[in-house]
Each structure stands twice: as C-alpha cells, then as structure tokens.
Amino acid sequence: MMRGRRGAATAVRRPDGSISVNTIPLDISKRPRLLSLPFIRGTVALIESLTVGMQALMYSANEASEEGEQLKPGEMALSLVAAIGLFILLFIALPNLIVGWLQRSIASVVLVNLLEGLLRMGIFLIYLAAISRLKDIQRVFAYHGAEHKTIAAWEAGVELTVENARRYACAHPRCGTNFLLLVMLVSILVYSLLGRQTVLMRIVTRIALLPVLAGISYEVLKLAGRPNPPAIIRWLSAPGMALQSLTTREPDDSMIEVAIVSLKAAIEMDNAAV
C-alpha cells in the first residue's frame, strides 16, 4: 500500500499472477484546519492509517485468496479489536505491572519510567524477533522492503523500474517502525512528568496520553524525512532505522513490481487532483 496526498493505493498480486489495484480517496487538503495543525495532525494521521490499513488488508486478503473466500468487514473489525487489545496488554499493561511491583524499592520516578520504557522496548524486540520467524510474516516484511526501495527510487528522481528500485536500501526514515520506536522513546520523557502512580493509574494515563505521544512522534518523523535533518532528529531516528533490519527483508523482483504499480497509482491520484 502506498499513501499519497490525495489518497492511498493498494496493489495485490493475484493467484493467476496479475496485479489488481484499489484506490481509496483521502484528501488531506479537505481536513478542517484544526486537524492539520502540528501535533494534532499526528493523531489524525494515525487514525486514518488504521482505517485505510484495515480496508487495504481486507482488499488484499480477498484478492489474494485462491479459494475465492471473501473476508467480511465484521471479521476484519474483530481482528482489529483483538490487535488493539494485544497491544494494550503487551506494551502497556505488562510493563506497568512489572514496574508497579518494582517501584516500591526505587526512589527515583525518572528511573522508574526509564525502566518501564526499557521493558516496553524489550518486549517489542522479542515480539518482532518471534513473528519474523514465521514464513508469512517474512513475506510481508519483504513487501515492506519493496515499498521502501520503490519510494526511495521515486524520491531520488529515477525512473520507476524494478532494476532502479532494487539499488536502494530497504530502510526508510519515514517508516512506521521508526514511528513506533519514537513513540516509545518520547513516552519515557512524557511519563516522567506524571510523578509516582498506582499500577491502575499508570495504565489509564498511558492509554490516555497515546494521542500526545503520537502527535510528538509524528512531527519528529516528518523532520527525519527531510533532506539533512538536524543532528538530534537523526539521533532519535537511528534506533528505528536499525530496527528495520527486523521489519524488512530483501524483496524479489515480483514484489518490487507490485510496489511500483501501487506507487504509480498513488501518484496518479495526486496528479489527477491538481
């Protein structure tokens, strides 16, 4: 899936080898001005990404199915709810349950929140390492690498061909992996301002402050994607760039071809709206 200024395009390789494309109009220029303000637009972009991503996943699952079975919207919504529940359990509740037990013997609130952040990152790394061993996930990560290579080729101004795209790296500064890790890094600073809390209050405030973390992290990510970003932005982005060695794989030519079709469809949407 590729996201442009005017919408998103999803390209899928069908079982017969052909490529199908689905476009989702999403014009950011038509948002209310308030929702386009810095720090607010990050939360809006996150919600839009979840919505569009859900539609793209359902489309790709239906198009790639060999049996002709169609995934229903209710089934996809249930999967999304389960994924959100797993996220809260693994990356919010579990670290805080552990820290809540340990904080009685730690005097410094900053140290407590640093420990929470390190635990969250550790759980995240273990989770990524575990799922990256699954064959289906390895294929997803290879398509992820194909997306990045194709975007890098387009940003470099070269012709969008498989040969040109293959020359570029799988890692990209505006990757969602970078965003997730930035959220975890920013959370250590933000949560340290809250003082000492009970386990229940820690979990509640962590969930409530997710929009704040998303807003800050989104602005850092936008700066990281610019040419020659400030040194501190490069430093904050470095862990996410390194982590993409887990979340991307070298794609084959057929995967890059699909990514190119998707990007061209997104570009066509942008150009048609001019």
Coordinates of C-alpha atoms in Angstrom, one line a residue:
M1 CA 0.0 0.0 0.0
M2 CA 1.2 3.5 -0.9
R3 CA -0.2 6.7 0.6
G4 CA -0.2 9.9 -1.4
R5 CA -1.5 13.4 -0.7
R6 CA -4.9 12.6 -2.1
G7 CA -5.4 9.0 -1.1
A8 CA -4.0 5.5 -0.8
A9 CA -3.4 2.8 -3.4
T10 CA -3.2 -0.9 -2.7
A11 CA -1.7 -3.3 -5.3
V12 CA -2.1 -7.1 -4.9
R13 CA -0.6 -10.0 -6.8
R14 CA -3.5 -12.3 -7.6
P15 CA -3.1 -16.1 -7.7
D16 CA -3.0 -16.0 -11.5
G17 CA 0.0 -13.6 -11.5
S18 CA -1.9 -10.5 -12.5
I19 CA -1.8 -7.3 -10.3
S20 CA -5.0 -5.7 -9.1
V21 CA -5.2 -2.1 -7.8
N22 CA -7.6 -0.5 -5.4
T23 CA -7.6 3.2 -4.6
I24 CA -9.0 5.0 -1.5
P25 CA -9.6 8.8 -1.8
L26 CA -8.3 10.6 1.2
D27 CA -7.7 14.3 0.6
I28 CA -5.7 15.9 3.5
S29 CA -6.3 19.3 2.0
K30 CA -10.0 19.0 2.8
R31 CA -9.4 18.4 6.5
P32 CA -10.6 21.1 8.9
R33 CA -7.7 23.4 9.6
L34 CA -7.6 22.5 13.2
L35 CA -6.9 18.8 12.4
S36 CA -3.9 19.9 10.2
L37 CA -2.1 21.7 13.0
P38 CA 1.3 20.4 14.2
F39 CA 1.0 17.8 17.0
I40 CA -2.8 17.3 16.3
R41 CA -2.2 16.1 12.7
G42 CA -0.2 13.2 14.0
T43 CA -3.1 11.6 15.9
V44 CA -5.4 12.3 12.9
A45 CA -2.8 10.6 10.6
L46 CA -2.6 7.6 12.9
I47 CA -6.4 7.1 13.0
E48 CA -6.6 7.5 9.2
S49 CA -3.7 5.0 8.8
L50 CA -5.6 2.4 10.9
T51 CA -8.8 2.9 8.9
V52 CA -7.1 2.8 5.5
G53 CA -4.9 0.0 6.6
M54 CA -7.9 -2.1 7.6
Q55 CA -9.5 -1.5 4.2
A56 CA -6.3 -2.4 2.4
L57 CA -5.8 -5.6 4.4
M58 CA -9.3 -6.7 3.6
Y59 CA -8.9 -6.0 -0.1
S60 CA -5.6 -7.7 -0.3
A61 CA -6.8 -10.8 1.6
N62 CA -9.8 -11.1 -0.7
E63 CA -7.8 -10.6 -3.9
A64 CA -5.0 -13.0 -2.9
S65 CA -7.4 -15.8 -1.9
E66 CA -7.1 -18.9 -4.0
E67 CA -10.4 -20.4 -2.7
G68 CA -12.4 -17.3 -3.5
E69 CA -13.5 -16.8 0.1
Q70 CA -14.2 -13.2 1.0
L71 CA -13.2 -11.7 4.3
K72 CA -16.2 -9.9 5.8
P73 CA -15.9 -6.4 7.4
G74 CA -17.1 -7.7 10.7
E75 CA -14.3 -10.3 10.8
M76 CA -11.7 -7.6 9.9
A77 CA -13.1 -5.3 12.7
L78 CA -12.9 -8.1 15.2
S79 CA -9.3 -8.7 14.2
L80 CA -8.5 -5.0 14.7
V81 CA -10.1 -5.0 18.1
A82 CA -8.0 -8.1 19.0
A83 CA -4.9 -6.4 17.8
I84 CA -5.5 -3.3 19.8
G85 CA -6.2 -5.5 22.9
L86 CA -3.0 -7.4 22.4
F87 CA -1.1 -4.0 22.0
I88 CA -2.5 -2.7 25.3
L89 CA -1.8 -6.0 27.1
L90 CA 1.8 -6.4 25.9
F91 CA 3.1 -2.9 25.6
I92 CA 1.1 -1.0 28.3
A93 CA -0.3 -3.4 30.9
L94 CA 2.6 -5.9 31.1
P95 CA 5.5 -3.3 31.6
N96 CA 3.5 -1.4 34.2
L97 CA 2.5 -4.5 36.1
I98 CA 6.2 -5.3 36.4
V99 CA 7.3 -1.7 37.2
G100 CA 4.4 -1.4 39.7
W101 CA 5.9 -4.3 41.6
L102 CA 9.4 -2.9 41.4
Q103 CA 8.8 0.8 42.0
R104 CA 8.4 0.3 45.8
S105 CA 12.1 -0.2 46.0
I106 CA 13.1 2.5 43.5
A107 CA 13.2 6.1 44.8
S108 CA 13.6 7.9 41.5
V109 CA 10.5 8.5 39.4
V110 CA 12.7 9.1 36.4
L111 CA 14.4 5.8 36.9
V112 CA 11.0 4.0 37.3
N113 CA 9.8 5.4 34.0
L114 CA 13.1 4.7 32.3
L115 CA 12.8 1.1 33.4
E116 CA 9.2 1.0 32.1
G117 CA 10.4 2.3 28.7
L118 CA 13.2 -0.2 28.5
L119 CA 10.9 -3.1 29.4
R120 CA 8.4 -1.9 26.7
M121 CA 11.2 -1.8 24.1
G122 CA 12.5 -5.2 25.2
I123 CA 9.0 -6.8 24.8
F124 CA 8.7 -5.1 21.4
L125 CA 12.0 -6.5 20.2
I126 CA 11.2 -10.0 21.5
Y127 CA 7.8 -9.8 19.7
L128 CA 9.3 -8.7 16.4
A129 CA 12.0 -11.4 16.6
A130 CA 9.4 -14.0 17.3
I131 CA 7.0 -13.1 14.5
S132 CA 9.9 -12.6 12.0
R133 CA 10.5 -16.3 12.1
L134 CA 7.0 -17.0 10.6
K135 CA 7.1 -17.6 6.9
D136 CA 4.0 -15.5 6.1
I137 CA 5.4 -12.6 8.1
Q138 CA 8.8 -12.9 6.3
R139 CA 6.9 -12.4 3.1
V140 CA 5.1 -9.3 4.5
F141 CA 8.4 -7.9 5.6
A142 CA 9.8 -8.5 2.1
Y143 CA 6.9 -6.5 0.6
H144 CA 7.7 -3.8 3.2
G145 CA 11.2 -3.7 1.9
A146 CA 9.9 -3.4 -1.7
E147 CA 7.8 -0.4 -0.7
H148 CA 10.8 1.4 0.8
K149 CA 13.0 0.7 -2.2
T150 CA 10.4 2.0 -4.6
I151 CA 9.7 5.1 -2.6
A152 CA 13.5 5.8 -2.3
A153 CA 13.8 5.4 -6.1
W154 CA 10.9 7.9 -6.7
E155 CA 12.3 10.4 -4.2
A156 CA 15.7 10.2 -6.0
G157 CA 14.0 11.1 -9.3
V158 CA 15.0 8.0 -11.2
E159 CA 12.6 6.1 -13.5
L160 CA 10.4 3.6 -11.6
T161 CA 11.7 0.3 -12.8
V162 CA 12.5 -2.9 -10.9
E163 CA 16.2 -2.5 -11.7
N164 CA 16.4 1.0 -10.4
A165 CA 14.4 0.4 -7.3
R166 CA 16.5 -2.7 -6.3
R167 CA 19.6 -0.5 -5.9
Y168 CA 18.1 1.3 -2.9
A169 CA 18.1 0.3 0.8
C170 CA 15.2 -1.5 2.5
A171 CA 15.3 1.1 5.4
H172 CA 13.5 4.4 5.1
P173 CA 13.4 7.3 7.7
R174 CA 9.6 7.7 7.5
C175 CA 8.8 4.0 8.2
G176 CA 6.1 3.0 10.7
T177 CA 8.8 1.1 12.6
N178 CA 10.6 4.4 13.2
F179 CA 7.3 5.9 14.4
L180 CA 6.6 3.1 16.9
L181 CA 10.1 3.3 18.4
L182 CA 9.9 7.1 18.5
V183 CA 6.6 6.8 20.5
M184 CA 8.4 4.5 23.0
L185 CA 11.3 7.0 23.3
V186 CA 9.1 10.0 23.7
S187 CA 6.9 8.2 26.2
I188 CA 9.9 7.9 28.7
L189 CA 10.2 11.7 28.7
V190 CA 6.4 12.4 28.9
Y191 CA 5.6 9.8 31.5
S192 CA 8.4 11.1 33.8
L193 CA 6.4 14.3 34.2
L194 CA 3.5 12.5 35.9
G195 CA 5.1 11.5 39.1
R196 CA 4.6 8.3 41.0
Q197 CA 1.3 6.5 40.3
T198 CA -0.5 3.3 41.2
V199 CA -0.4 0.5 38.6
L200 CA -4.0 1.2 37.5
M201 CA -3.4 4.9 37.1
R202 CA -0.2 4.1 35.2
I203 CA -2.1 2.0 32.7
V204 CA -5.0 4.5 32.4
T205 CA -2.7 7.5 31.8
R206 CA -0.6 5.6 29.3
I207 CA -3.6 4.9 27.2
A208 CA -5.0 8.4 27.6
L209 CA -1.7 10.0 26.5
L210 CA -1.3 7.9 23.4
P211 CA -2.6 10.8 21.2
V212 CA 0.0 13.2 22.7
L213 CA 2.8 10.7 22.1
A214 CA 1.6 10.1 18.5
G215 CA 1.5 13.9 17.9
I216 CA 5.0 14.5 19.1
S217 CA 6.5 11.4 17.3
Y218 CA 4.8 12.3 14.0
E219 CA 6.4 15.7 14.0
V220 CA 9.8 14.1 14.6
L221 CA 9.2 11.6 11.9
K222 CA 8.3 14.4 9.4
L223 CA 11.6 16.2 10.2
A224 CA 13.5 12.9 9.8
G225 CA 12.2 12.5 6.3
R226 CA 13.6 15.9 5.2
P227 CA 17.0 16.3 3.5
N228 CA 19.7 16.9 6.0
P229 CA 17.6 16.9 9.2
P230 CA 19.1 18.3 12.5
A231 CA 21.6 16.0 14.3
I232 CA 19.2 15.4 17.2
I233 CA 16.5 14.2 14.8
R234 CA 19.0 11.8 13.1
W235 CA 20.0 10.6 16.6
L236 CA 16.3 9.9 17.6
S237 CA 15.7 8.2 14.2
A238 CA 18.8 6.0 14.3
P239 CA 17.3 3.2 16.5
G240 CA 14.3 2.9 14.2
M241 CA 16.4 2.8 11.1
A242 CA 18.5 -0.1 12.7
L243 CA 15.3 -1.9 13.8
Q244 CA 14.1 -2.0 10.2
S245 CA 16.7 -4.8 9.7
L246 CA 14.0 -6.9 11.5
T247 CA 10.9 -5.5 9.9
T248 CA 12.1 -5.5 6.3
R249 CA 13.6 -8.2 4.0
E250 CA 15.2 -8.1 0.6
P251 CA 12.2 -8.5 -1.9
D252 CA 12.2 -10.4 -5.1
D253 CA 11.5 -8.7 -8.4
S254 CA 7.8 -9.6 -8.5
M255 CA 7.4 -7.8 -5.1
I256 CA 9.1 -4.7 -6.3
E257 CA 6.9 -4.8 -9.4
V258 CA 3.8 -4.7 -7.2
A259 CA 5.2 -1.8 -5.1
I260 CA 5.8 0.2 -8.3
V261 CA 2.2 -0.4 -9.5
S262 CA 0.9 0.8 -6.1
L263 CA 3.1 3.9 -6.1
K264 CA 2.2 4.8 -9.6
A265 CA -1.5 4.6 -8.7
A266 CA -1.0 6.9 -5.7
I267 CA 0.9 9.4 -7.9
E268 CA -1.8 9.3 -10.5
M269 CA -4.4 10.1 -7.8
D270 CA -2.3 13.1 -6.7
N271 CA -1.8 14.4 -10.3
A272 CA -5.5 13.9 -11.2
A273 CA -6.4 16.3 -8.3
V274 CA -4.1 19.1 -9.4

